């Protein structure tokens, strides 16, 4: 085998890069991050012929080589840095036959870097309907390159593409425009200082305000007075460059491209009239969302129940068949339930991404963004934040993963940070038992108090998310330029292959990346809850039997478990935080439940049931037991003040290690999950404290 050909896939967003990438590599692809930043890096292997492989990189979509986002600077950095191990042997610029003029700007820039550059014109299947015809030989001649016309949708042209890539050495590397014509003297000086460099490359190094350059940048500015040029001069020259390029492109296309307007059947404008309508647009979007979330809840509950009972029975079976001991306990109670806690999320993640990628692929998502952008932008969010925010009502994990579609890093980060405020389904059991316990019967204008309280908590979650987003947008000092291009791709039937790969990729990433952290933390929490220092824990059974000689075997076991939990490390922790949580209206038992809830909120009820030695899982039994708990002064522990304080604590606190794990994965650092953990939990504490102090 010869060494693989390194191929960079470039192009404007939505031209079909990822589709080409998927078509060429299938499932032999790897998704990672560029070091230090959160831009996704997709690599894959493709067989070009029987003994040559291609190593493909699917680069982020970019409109030009004038960087205005992290995504774009990734592209420039790669193309400017010959020493990078990913530096391509050949650049493949993917364009959309319907947007050739705009797409070719990037092509001319890449080619001017004197890298062998090949032009792919995608979506050939649309040509007939849109009345587009191309004179390919003429275009190849004027653009001085090879052109491959393909349709990934119809699987056309891909073999020819592979062949042309194989012959990349025959591609011309001469520039399309003479960059020195924008200022002869300036470039003459530049050329004198760096006789062996491509002029356009030097120009890029000078004009980009992002400092990529492990390469020549410093030498460029040290050796010359180029850096002393006022910024306005550089801006003006860049504009001149863009104009020059478009003049060139217009000339090329005038001869090479004809569009017969009559032939274009305009499905698009007819659909758009409804889908981005001021009223109907929102109504339809609302119905689409409602359908999606109904489906996610309904469809995933079936596999989730199966997964849940599967893991429970697996753990029981192992427990019965393995010798008793520490290792068996660790396996059956720590590891297996930890794994169960990961796998249980798979159905929701898979379904959410199934729908999201269908919406994206079909072109509808861009309309949603258009509709929602204005409203959300006021809060520092992006039109695309609507999906994470609403998915958050099912679960924050897939919601955080869904922020990948937001190109602007600051808006993406803010969306990630505030999504956990929305009321996820794990909060429901906590809310419902507390509401049943402390909210009185009765109604207000025919609406019952309990229902109103629950609705209030949902609204509070959204409201807090928006408020927090607004605060963050004012305080986070991240510059990430956002020029809002309303990219409205044509409506298309989704490509099943793309949808399938997205779903697979998201699920796999979650299991392998976040899964590791979730498993580690659940084992840690299990150890803290199953072990304790000293006699009280180790002799729990004896002590309980002595104190309650009347109990039968079953009741004895339940009492022993309660006693053990009380004296375990978590129990001791719960007791020791009592002084801190007493002003919120909680006792140490609630403290234990709170600490366990940092694994996942829904364990609140189960933990209380264990501490109160409730004999059955029946919610009413637990509720009655909670209702009869008294404080030292004889008043009920759970009253309106402490109940509401507790609900607000659950509404705001960051109690979900799985979310923290996925945020770590998505932001590529521990900084942001820690900001969430402490920021949200401190907020929760303050709100719960004031609530209790006012109401009590
Ligand atoms: P990227 O943003 O450049 O990675 O583009 P994608 O690969 O995500 O594709 C953008 C949209 O174009 C998706 O809706 C694809 O289904 C669609 N698409 C990709 N290739 C073709 C094609 O050959 N013909 C048509 N009609 N649509 C395509
Ligand atoms: Mg893509």
Short mmCIF file of C-alpha atoms in Angstrom, two decimals, residues 282 285 367-377 382-384 386 390:
data_model
loop_
_atom_site.label_atom_id
_atom_site.label_comp_id
_atom_site.label_asym_id
_atom_site.label_seq_id
_atom_site.Cartn_x
_atom_site.Cartn_y
_atom_site.Cartn_z
CA UNK A 282 -45.03 29.77 14.21
CA UNK A 285 -43.40 25.03 14.08
CA UNK A 367 -36.74 28.33 8.41
CA UNK A 368 -37.09 27.68 12.13
CA UNK A 369 -33.90 29.56 12.78
CA UNK A 370 -35.18 32.41 10.69
CA UNK A 371 -38.42 32.48 12.68
CA UNK A 372 -36.91 32.23 16.13
CA UNK A 373 -33.74 34.19 15.67
CA UNK A 374 -35.03 37.67 16.33
CA UNK A 375 -36.71 36.78 19.62
CA UNK A 376 -33.87 34.70 20.96
CA UNK A 377 -31.11 37.03 19.88
CA UNK A 382 -29.48 32.03 18.50
CA UNK A 383 -32.47 30.84 16.49
CA UNK A 384 -31.04 27.35 16.75
CA UNK A 386 -34.78 26.77 20.42
CA UNK A 390 -37.15 22.69 24.26
#
